[in-house]
XYZ file of N, CA and C in Angstrom:
660
model
N 45.681 -56.048 11.509
C 44.594 -56.979 11.770
C 45.036 -58.435 11.615
N 45.959 -58.717 10.718
C 46.403 -60.099 10.520
C 47.067 -60.658 11.770
N 47.738 -59.793 12.547
C 48.389 -60.257 13.772
C 47.374 -60.705 14.818
N 46.162 -60.160 14.742
C 45.136 -60.487 15.732
C 44.498 -61.841 15.461
N 44.557 -62.292 14.196
C 43.919 -63.559 13.830
C 44.908 -64.418 13.044
N 45.953 -64.940 13.712
C 46.987 -65.707 13.001
C 46.470 -67.000 12.388
N 45.366 -67.547 12.909
C 44.853 -68.815 12.393
C 43.849 -68.628 11.255
N 43.513 -67.392 10.964
C 42.551 -67.144 9.888
C 43.297 -66.963 8.575
N 42.892 -67.720 7.569
C 43.533 -67.628 6.252
C 42.484 -67.227 5.219
N 42.692 -66.059 4.626
C 41.760 -65.574 3.612
C 41.907 -66.404 2.345
N 40.805 -66.624 1.632
C 40.881 -67.376 0.367
C 41.758 -66.647 -0.655
N 42.080 -67.319 -1.741
C 42.924 -66.725 -2.781
C 42.128 -66.201 -3.971
N 40.987 -66.811 -4.254
C 40.206 -66.420 -5.430
C 39.330 -65.212 -5.108
N 39.206 -64.291 -6.074
C 38.429 -63.064 -5.871
C 36.988 -63.323 -5.438
N 36.241 -64.198 -6.126
C 34.850 -64.436 -5.704
C 34.752 -64.995 -4.292
N 35.700 -65.879 -3.936
C 35.695 -66.473 -2.591
C 35.999 -65.420 -1.531
N 36.895 -64.496 -1.857
C 37.227 -63.424 -0.921
C 36.018 -62.543 -0.644
N 35.309 -62.204 -1.716
C 34.127 -61.351 -1.574
C 33.046 -62.073 -0.772
N 32.856 -63.354 -1.079
C 31.842 -64.146 -0.380
C 32.194 -64.331 1.096
N 33.465 -64.603 1.383
C 33.897 -64.783 2.770
C 33.773 -63.482 3.553
N 34.094 -62.366 2.894
C 33.945 -61.057 3.542
C 32.489 -60.797 3.895
N 31.596 -61.124 2.979
C 30.169 -60.912 3.227
C 29.675 -61.799 4.377
N 30.080 -63.076 4.362
C 29.673 -63.998 5.429
C 30.259 -63.575 6.781
N 31.494 -63.107 6.767
C 32.125 -62.637 8.011
C 31.373 -61.435 8.572
N 30.900 -60.568 7.677
C 30.120 -59.422 8.120
C 28.807 -59.844 8.755
N 28.137 -60.808 8.146
C 26.873 -61.295 8.697
C 27.083 -61.934 10.070
N 28.240 -62.558 10.245
C 28.570 -63.185 11.531
C 29.191 -62.186 12.514
N 29.288 -60.929 12.081
C 29.879 -59.855 12.889
C 31.330 -60.147 13.252
N 32.023 -60.790 12.318
C 33.472 -61.025 12.457
C 34.156 -59.965 11.587
N 34.113 -58.740 12.049
C 34.497 -57.614 11.199
C 36.003 -57.543 10.953
N 36.813 -57.993 11.905
C 38.260 -57.989 11.697
C 38.645 -58.973 10.586
N 38.001 -60.132 10.579
C 38.265 -61.106 9.521
C 37.709 -60.606 8.187
N 36.593 -59.902 8.250
C 36.020 -59.280 7.061
C 37.035 -58.322 6.426
N 37.694 -57.536 7.272
C 38.700 -56.584 6.790
C 39.890 -57.318 6.173
N 40.316 -58.422 6.779
C 41.431 -59.189 6.222
C 41.118 -59.671 4.805
N 39.893 -60.147 4.601
C 39.483 -60.613 3.266
C 39.483 -59.462 2.263
N 38.972 -58.327 2.684
C 38.872 -57.185 1.781
C 40.248 -56.606 1.451
N 41.149 -56.622 2.419
C 42.503 -56.138 2.140
C 43.210 -57.061 1.145
N 42.973 -58.364 1.295
C 43.542 -59.322 0.339
C 42.921 -59.108 -1.045
N 41.632 -58.839 -1.073
C 40.941 -58.568 -2.334
C 41.531 -57.343 -3.018
N 41.803 -56.300 -2.248
C 42.360 -55.061 -2.800
C 43.776 -55.283 -3.325
N 44.531 -56.158 -2.663
C 45.878 -56.501 -3.159
C 45.795 -57.098 -4.561
N 44.775 -57.936 -4.773
C 44.631 -58.617 -6.066
C 43.989 -57.721 -7.118
N 43.053 -56.881 -6.687
C 42.362 -55.990 -7.627
C 41.862 -54.757 -6.873
N 42.586 -53.641 -6.983
C 42.219 -52.440 -6.220
C 40.999 -51.685 -6.758
N 40.466 -52.142 -7.897
C 39.248 -51.518 -8.425
C 38.039 -52.331 -7.950
N 37.546 -51.979 -6.799
C 36.452 -52.731 -6.187
C 35.129 -52.517 -6.916
N 34.293 -53.547 -6.881
C 32.921 -53.419 -7.352
C 32.124 -52.608 -6.339
N 30.897 -52.252 -6.696
C 30.033 -51.530 -5.757
C 29.835 -52.366 -4.494
N 29.647 -53.676 -4.683
C 29.480 -54.570 -3.534
C 30.725 -54.562 -2.659
N 31.883 -54.632 -3.278
C 33.136 -54.616 -2.527
C 33.340 -53.321 -1.772
N 33.022 -52.222 -2.436
C 33.102 -50.893 -1.803
C 32.233 -50.819 -0.562
N 30.995 -51.281 -0.707
C 30.047 -51.217 0.405
C 30.466 -52.122 1.559
N 31.016 -53.285 1.234
C 31.508 -54.179 2.287
C 32.685 -53.547 3.034
N 33.566 -52.886 2.292
C 34.707 -52.214 2.917
C 34.234 -51.129 3.876
N 33.285 -50.325 3.417
C 32.743 -49.258 4.250
C 32.086 -49.825 5.504
N 31.299 -50.880 5.330
C 30.610 -51.498 6.453
C 31.589 -52.087 7.465
N 32.630 -52.750 6.967
C 33.605 -53.395 7.854
C 34.295 -52.373 8.750
N 34.810 -51.326 8.148
C 35.540 -50.321 8.939
C 34.591 -49.504 9.814
N 33.379 -49.297 9.361
C 32.404 -48.584 10.194
C 32.109 -49.383 11.455
N 31.936 -50.697 11.301
C 31.610 -51.531 12.460
C 32.796 -51.735 13.401
N 34.001 -51.586 12.894
C 35.181 -51.668 13.751
C 35.423 -50.341 14.470
N 35.182 -49.232 13.777
C 35.480 -47.916 14.361
C 34.366 -47.403 15.269
N 33.111 -47.723 14.963
C 31.982 -47.147 15.714
C 32.041 -47.437 17.221
N 32.294 -48.683 17.656
C 32.365 -48.920 19.111
C 33.497 -48.145 19.778
N 34.603 -47.968 19.092
C 35.730 -47.226 19.643
C 35.387 -45.737 19.756
N 34.709 -45.201 18.751
C 34.289 -43.796 18.811
C 33.303 -43.588 19.961
N 32.372 -44.537 20.097
C 31.392 -44.443 21.175
C 32.087 -44.497 22.538
N 33.058 -45.391 22.666
C 33.789 -45.518 23.930
C 34.520 -44.221 24.263
N 35.117 -43.599 23.270
C 35.815 -42.323 23.508
C 34.854 -41.261 24.031
N 33.652 -41.211 23.449
C 32.666 -40.206 23.886
C 32.198 -40.487 25.318
N 31.945 -41.766 25.615
C 31.485 -42.133 26.959
C 32.552 -41.796 28.003
N 33.799 -42.145 27.706
C 34.892 -41.873 28.647
C 35.057 -40.371 28.871
N 34.952 -39.591 27.800
C 35.066 -38.132 27.934
C 33.965 -37.584 28.836
N 32.765 -38.121 28.675
C 31.632 -37.679 29.513
C 31.867 -38.050 30.983
N 32.334 -39.271 31.208
C 32.600 -39.714 32.579
C 33.718 -38.900 33.226
N 34.742 -38.598 32.442
C 35.836 -37.790 32.967
C 35.356 -36.411 33.406
N 34.496 -35.814 32.604
C 33.976 -34.491 32.946
C 33.214 -34.530 34.270
N 32.402 -35.582 34.438
C 31.620 -35.711 35.674
C 32.533 -35.897 36.890
N 33.569 -36.728 36.752
C 34.479 -36.988 37.867
C 35.348 -35.767 38.178
N 35.708 -35.026 37.136
C 36.482 -33.796 37.365
C 35.655 -32.775 38.144
N 34.358 -32.704 37.819
C 33.472 -31.778 38.536
C 33.340 -32.160 40.015
N 33.417 -33.471 40.280
C 33.352 -33.955 41.667
C 34.693 -33.809 42.399
N 35.746 -33.547 41.620
C 37.079 -33.485 42.219
C 37.641 -34.836 42.558
N 37.172 -35.874 41.869
C 37.604 -37.248 42.140
C 38.846 -37.572 41.298
N 40.007 -37.190 41.815
C 41.246 -37.295 41.043
C 41.625 -38.733 40.698
N 41.367 -39.687 41.606
C 41.746 -41.080 41.346
C 40.949 -41.656 40.174
N 39.652 -41.343 40.121
C 38.817 -41.814 39.016
C 39.232 -41.151 37.698
N 39.535 -39.874 37.773
C 39.976 -39.148 36.577
C 41.252 -39.764 36.020
N 42.168 -40.137 36.916
C 43.427 -40.751 36.486
C 43.171 -42.067 35.761
N 42.295 -42.896 36.301
C 41.975 -44.176 35.658
C 41.298 -43.965 34.311
N 40.394 -43.003 34.259
C 39.677 -42.722 33.012
C 40.613 -42.176 31.944
N 41.600 -41.402 32.361
C 42.574 -40.885 31.391
C 43.338 -42.019 30.735
N 43.670 -43.046 31.521
C 44.371 -44.204 30.959
C 43.447 -44.976 30.022
N 42.189 -45.126 30.409
C 41.203 -45.777 29.519
C 41.080 -45.005 28.215
N 41.039 -43.694 28.325
C 40.918 -42.856 27.121
C 42.138 -43.007 26.222
N 43.317 -43.054 26.837
C 44.554 -43.186 26.054
C 44.541 -44.476 25.231
N 44.154 -45.576 25.873
C 44.132 -46.872 25.182
C 43.065 -46.898 24.089
N 41.888 -46.368 24.401
C 40.782 -46.366 23.441
C 41.099 -45.480 22.238
N 41.674 -44.324 22.501
C 42.049 -43.420 21.413
C 43.117 -44.046 20.528
N 44.063 -44.759 21.155
C 45.114 -45.446 20.391
C 44.493 -46.486 19.463
N 43.515 -47.247 19.964
C 42.831 -48.255 19.136
C 42.136 -47.596 17.947
N 41.449 -46.487 18.201
C 40.726 -45.800 17.131
C 41.688 -45.237 16.095
N 42.774 -44.665 16.548
C 43.774 -44.107 15.631
C 44.355 -45.208 14.736
N 44.582 -46.385 15.289
C 45.124 -47.491 14.491
C 44.157 -47.906 13.389
N 42.866 -47.936 13.706
C 41.856 -48.254 12.691
C 41.861 -47.186 11.599
N 41.901 -45.928 12.008
C 41.905 -44.824 11.042
C 43.129 -44.896 10.132
N 44.278 -45.134 10.719
C 45.506 -45.213 9.917
C 45.440 -46.358 8.919
N 44.846 -47.460 9.338
C 44.765 -48.652 8.488
C 43.953 -48.370 7.221
N 42.760 -47.812 7.376
C 41.925 -47.560 6.207
C 42.464 -46.391 5.383
N 43.026 -45.385 6.042
C 43.576 -44.246 5.300
C 44.750 -44.674 4.430
N 45.539 -45.623 4.911
C 46.646 -46.147 4.104
C 46.118 -46.868 2.870
N 45.074 -47.670 3.047
C 44.447 -48.348 1.911
C 43.924 -47.350 0.885
N 43.271 -46.324 1.376
C 42.702 -45.309 0.487
C 43.796 -44.560 -0.267
N 44.838 -44.165 0.446
C 45.907 -43.361 -0.160
C 46.733 -44.150 -1.173
N 47.027 -45.414 -0.828
C 47.992 -46.164 -1.634
C 47.370 -47.071 -2.684
N 46.115 -47.460 -2.503
C 45.520 -48.433 -3.425
C 44.217 -47.969 -4.052
N 43.279 -47.525 -3.238
C 41.926 -47.304 -3.744
C 41.777 -46.010 -4.540
N 42.204 -44.918 -3.997
C 42.071 -43.641 -4.718
C 42.934 -43.580 -5.983
N 44.189 -44.038 -5.950
C 44.989 -43.988 -7.184
C 44.405 -44.825 -8.324
N 43.599 -45.844 -7.988
C 43.038 -46.732 -9.015
C 41.561 -46.466 -9.305
N 40.994 -45.447 -8.680
C 39.589 -45.108 -8.922
C 39.457 -44.379 -10.257
N 38.620 -44.908 -11.135
C 38.477 -44.332 -12.471
C 37.180 -43.558 -12.656
N 36.131 -43.960 -11.957
C 34.823 -43.342 -12.149
C 34.540 -42.320 -11.055
N 33.710 -41.332 -11.410
C 33.393 -40.255 -10.470
C 32.811 -40.813 -9.176
N 31.885 -41.766 -9.294
C 31.242 -42.318 -8.100
C 32.264 -42.978 -7.179
N 33.222 -43.706 -7.772
C 34.272 -44.335 -6.965
C 35.113 -43.288 -6.251
N 35.491 -42.252 -6.981
C 36.334 -41.204 -6.397
C 35.623 -40.492 -5.258
N 34.351 -40.161 -5.470
C 33.581 -39.486 -4.419
C 33.445 -40.388 -3.201
N 33.171 -41.658 -3.443
C 33.010 -42.627 -2.350
C 34.272 -42.690 -1.485
N 35.433 -42.821 -2.154
C 36.676 -42.973 -1.401
C 37.126 -41.661 -0.762
N 36.893 -40.547 -1.429
C 37.230 -39.254 -0.823
C 36.359 -38.977 0.393
N 35.098 -39.380 0.310
C 34.205 -39.244 1.473
C 34.736 -40.091 2.634
N 35.120 -41.332 2.339
C 35.696 -42.194 3.378
C 36.963 -41.576 3.964
N 37.772 -41.008 3.092
C 39.004 -40.368 3.545
C 38.682 -39.216 4.503
N 37.712 -38.400 4.122
C 37.281 -37.317 4.996
C 36.751 -37.833 6.319
N 35.935 -38.897 6.252
C 35.346 -39.468 7.471
C 36.418 -39.926 8.455
N 37.430 -40.652 7.944
C 38.409 -41.241 8.865
C 39.455 -40.231 9.340
N 39.704 -39.198 8.572
C 40.504 -38.099 9.114
C 39.692 -37.366 10.186
N 38.375 -37.302 10.003
C 37.510 -36.685 11.022
C 37.532 -37.511 12.311
N 37.413 -38.832 12.182
C 37.444 -39.680 13.373
C 38.807 -39.588 14.075
N 39.852 -39.480 13.269
C 41.209 -39.306 13.795
C 41.267 -38.005 14.613
N 40.693 -36.950 14.072
C 40.665 -35.656 14.765
C 39.828 -35.721 16.038
N 38.768 -36.534 16.013
C 37.962 -36.738 17.226
C 38.797 -37.382 18.323
N 39.596 -38.369 17.933
C 40.385 -39.115 18.906
C 41.482 -38.246 19.514
N 42.090 -37.430 18.683
C 43.180 -36.580 19.151
C 42.724 -35.126 19.076
N 42.057 -34.684 20.116
C 41.485 -33.343 20.148
C 42.590 -32.306 19.961
N 42.333 -31.370 19.041
C 43.322 -30.333 18.766
C 44.321 -30.713 17.693
N 44.121 -31.891 17.057
C 45.023 -32.351 16.002
C 44.687 -31.608 14.708
N 45.371 -30.500 14.462
C 45.041 -29.631 13.331
C 45.342 -30.283 11.981
N 46.366 -31.144 11.928
C 46.717 -31.799 10.659
C 45.570 -32.652 10.159
N 44.942 -33.421 11.054
C 43.831 -34.288 10.655
C 42.609 -33.471 10.247
N 42.375 -32.362 10.926
C 41.277 -31.471 10.532
C 41.488 -30.964 9.112
N 42.710 -30.529 8.827
C 43.023 -29.991 7.500
C 42.882 -31.062 6.423
N 43.313 -32.280 6.719
C 43.218 -33.370 5.740
C 41.763 -33.774 5.516
N 40.974 -33.763 6.585
C 39.548 -34.066 6.439
C 38.873 -33.011 5.573
N 39.167 -31.755 5.832
C 38.580 -30.660 5.050
C 38.955 -30.780 3.576
N 40.213 -31.108 3.309
C 40.672 -31.256 1.921
C 39.933 -32.393 1.217
N 39.811 -33.544 1.889
C 39.148 -34.702 1.278
C 37.664 -34.428 1.039
N 36.982 -33.894 2.056
C 35.564 -33.571 1.895
C 35.348 -32.543 0.791
N 36.210 -31.550 0.716
C 36.064 -30.493 -0.295
C 36.220 -31.055 -1.701
N 37.211 -31.929 -1.890
C 37.399 -32.567 -3.198
C 36.195 -33.431 -3.562
N 35.712 -34.200 -2.586
C 34.551 -35.057 -2.836
C 33.326 -34.216 -3.167
N 33.137 -33.124 -2.435
C 31.988 -32.239 -2.651
C 32.023 -31.636 -4.048
N 33.191 -31.186 -4.449
C 33.334 -30.584 -5.784
C 33.034 -31.601 -6.880
N 33.563 -32.808 -6.732
C 33.304 -33.866 -7.723
C 31.832 -34.266 -7.746
N 31.230 -34.382 -6.582
C 29.819 -34.775 -6.496
C 28.913 -33.721 -7.129
N 29.248 -32.457 -6.911
C 28.437 -31.369 -7.474
C 28.410 -31.417 -8.995
N 29.534 -31.782 -9.577
C 29.629 -31.775 -11.038
C 29.317 -33.125 -11.674
N 29.444 -34.220 -10.895
C 29.348 -35.536 -11.523
C 28.260 -36.461 -11.033
N 27.519 -36.071 -9.981
C 26.452 -36.935 -9.467
C 25.143 -36.157 -9.406
N 24.010 -36.803 -9.657
C 22.706 -36.127 -9.561
C 22.430 -35.661 -8.138
N 21.669 -34.580 -7.981
C 21.395 -34.036 -6.641
C 20.770 -35.034 -5.670
N 19.990 -35.995 -6.197
C 19.325 -36.957 -5.317
C 20.121 -38.238 -5.123
N 21.313 -38.308 -5.665
C 22.129 -39.515 -5.524
C 22.441 -39.739 -4.044
N 22.201 -40.945 -3.525
C 22.426 -41.214 -2.095
C 23.838 -40.868 -1.629
N 24.836 -41.107 -2.476
C 26.215 -40.811 -2.101
C 26.425 -39.303 -1.962
N 25.865 -38.547 -2.884
C 25.990 -37.088 -2.812
C 25.304 -36.544 -1.556
N 24.131 -37.066 -1.245
C 23.414 -36.624 -0.042
C 24.144 -37.046 1.235
N 24.665 -38.276 1.247
C 25.406 -38.749 2.407
C 26.675 -37.950 2.640
N 27.336 -37.591 1.557
C 28.525 -36.749 1.653
C 28.182 -35.391 2.250
N 27.102 -34.788 1.768
C 26.690 -33.476 2.284
C 26.411 -33.547 3.783
N 25.767 -34.633 4.205
C 25.473 -34.808 5.637
C 26.755 -34.896 6.459
N 27.689 -35.753 6.026
C 28.926 -35.938 6.791
C 29.801 -34.686 6.778
N 29.821 -33.990 5.634
C 30.593 -32.750 5.531
C 30.016 -31.703 6.482
N 28.691 -31.647 6.572
C 28.062 -30.677 7.474
C 28.336 -31.036 8.942
N 28.360 -32.336 9.254
C 28.707 -32.776 10.612
C 30.145 -32.368 10.943
N 31.026 -32.512 9.970
C 32.424 -32.114 10.172
C 32.522 -30.621 10.505
N 31.805 -29.804 9.770
C 31.834 -28.369 10.048
C 31.266 -28.061 11.435
N 30.211 -28.773 11.804
C 29.547 -28.497 13.079
C 30.361 -28.995 14.272
N 30.807 -30.262 14.200
C 31.429 -30.886 15.373
C 32.933 -30.645 15.477
N 33.621 -30.590 14.357
C 35.080 -30.480 14.383
C 35.545 -29.034 14.207
N 34.994 -28.347 13.204
C 35.414 -26.969 12.957
C 34.600 -25.946 13.738
N 33.554 -26.422 14.435
C 32.710 -25.548 15.259
C 32.162 -24.370 14.446
N 31.640 -24.719 13.259
C 31.093 -23.702 12.359
C 29.646 -24.068 12.010
N 28.692 -23.800 12.925
C 27.302 -24.207 12.688
C 26.657 -23.532 11.475
N 27.035 -22.302 11.188
C 26.445 -21.604 10.038
C 26.812 -22.302 8.736
N 28.094 -22.621 8.582
C 28.549 -23.319 7.377
C 27.928 -24.711 7.299
N 27.803 -25.364 8.445
C 27.193 -26.687 8.500
C 25.755 -26.649 8.000
N 24.985 -25.709 8.503
C 23.577 -25.582 8.094
C 23.462 -25.230 6.619
N 24.358 -24.377 6.148
C 24.315 -23.975 4.746
C 24.553 -25.164 3.817
N 25.526 -26.007 4.162
C 25.814 -27.195 3.353
C 24.618 -28.141 3.303
N 24.035 -28.412 4.476
C 22.901 -29.334 4.548
C 21.700 -28.774 3.785
N 21.451 -27.490 3.942
C 20.308 -26.860 3.271
C 20.506 -26.847 1.756
N 21.717 -26.574 1.332
C 22.023 -26.552 -0.099
C 21.745 -27.918 -0.727
N 22.199 -28.981 -0.066
C 21.984 -30.339 -0.589
C 20.488 -30.664 -0.635
N 19.770 -30.308 0.427
C 18.331 -30.575 0.491
C 17.591 -29.801 -0.603
N 17.915 -28.524 -0.759
C 17.237 -27.691 -1.760
C 17.476 -28.206 -3.175
N 18.704 -28.618 -3.466
C 19.003 -29.145 -4.798
C 18.224 -30.430 -5.071
N 18.125 -31.284 -4.059
C 17.382 -32.536 -4.223
C 15.897 -32.259 -4.443
N 15.341 -31.301 -3.700
C 13.925 -30.939 -3.852
C 13.670 -30.342 -5.226
N 14.567 -29.466 -5.668
C 14.414 -28.849 -6.990
C 14.453 -29.900 -8.090
N 15.334 -30.888 -7.932
C 15.443 -31.964 -8.914
C 14.149 -32.761 -8.970
N 13.598 -33.080 -7.782
C 12.339 -33.823 -7.695
C 11.205 -33.043 -8.305
N 11.129 -31.739 -8.000
C 10.070 -30.890 -8.539
C 10.171 -30.778 -10.048
N 11.425 -30.694 -10.550
C 11.621 -30.594 -11.990
C 11.160 -31.843 -12.714
N 11.428 -33.004 -12.132
C 10.987 -34.262 -12.739
C 9.481 -34.409 -12.677
N 8.866 -33.933 -11.595
C 7.420 -34.030 -11.437
C 6.691 -33.137 -12.436
N 7.355 -32.042 -12.826
C 6.707 -31.101 -13.723
C 6.847 -31.429 -15.192
N 7.564 -32.485 -15.482
C 7.748 -32.851 -16.890
C 6.500 -33.497 -17.490
């Protein structure tokens, strides 16, 4: 990302980095937002809740348009293939190649941060679950970009499974992070592993636990 914005210089002080990242996000300058957050992580890899959320938001806003583009191109390719329009299919394949490459680069960037800085320095259960969920998400997006990429599927499953196990033992059933993890894990089973039964079971389990927790508190 630094190569894309050679004239942008991130601040040096931690509070200024966090503030600049937040302002960049509001201005939808997400690449510059990421530069600030990466500099922040270099100085202190134990992010605050605010820092964590900004990191998640920045990479989500950078990856989401690329994921959407991949889906649109795949749909268009299918339609042109059905028509037998080989010239259009050829052009769309090149568009897909470039778009998938962009998405893979984003995934690699955040996964490197998670592997080398954020997860090794995470001390609290909530931090670990948050970063493992992110790890699962971006291995999932990587697998979306490269259909049939079994390594990314396996890594996503491993990260989600670790996060799920930690969340089950260390976070309340109604905790937003635990519920969000259950949702994304179920999407992974449904869309990537093509296992709708397991997907439904995960989602139902999370919902039932949250309802039971609510009912238990109401009955006190």
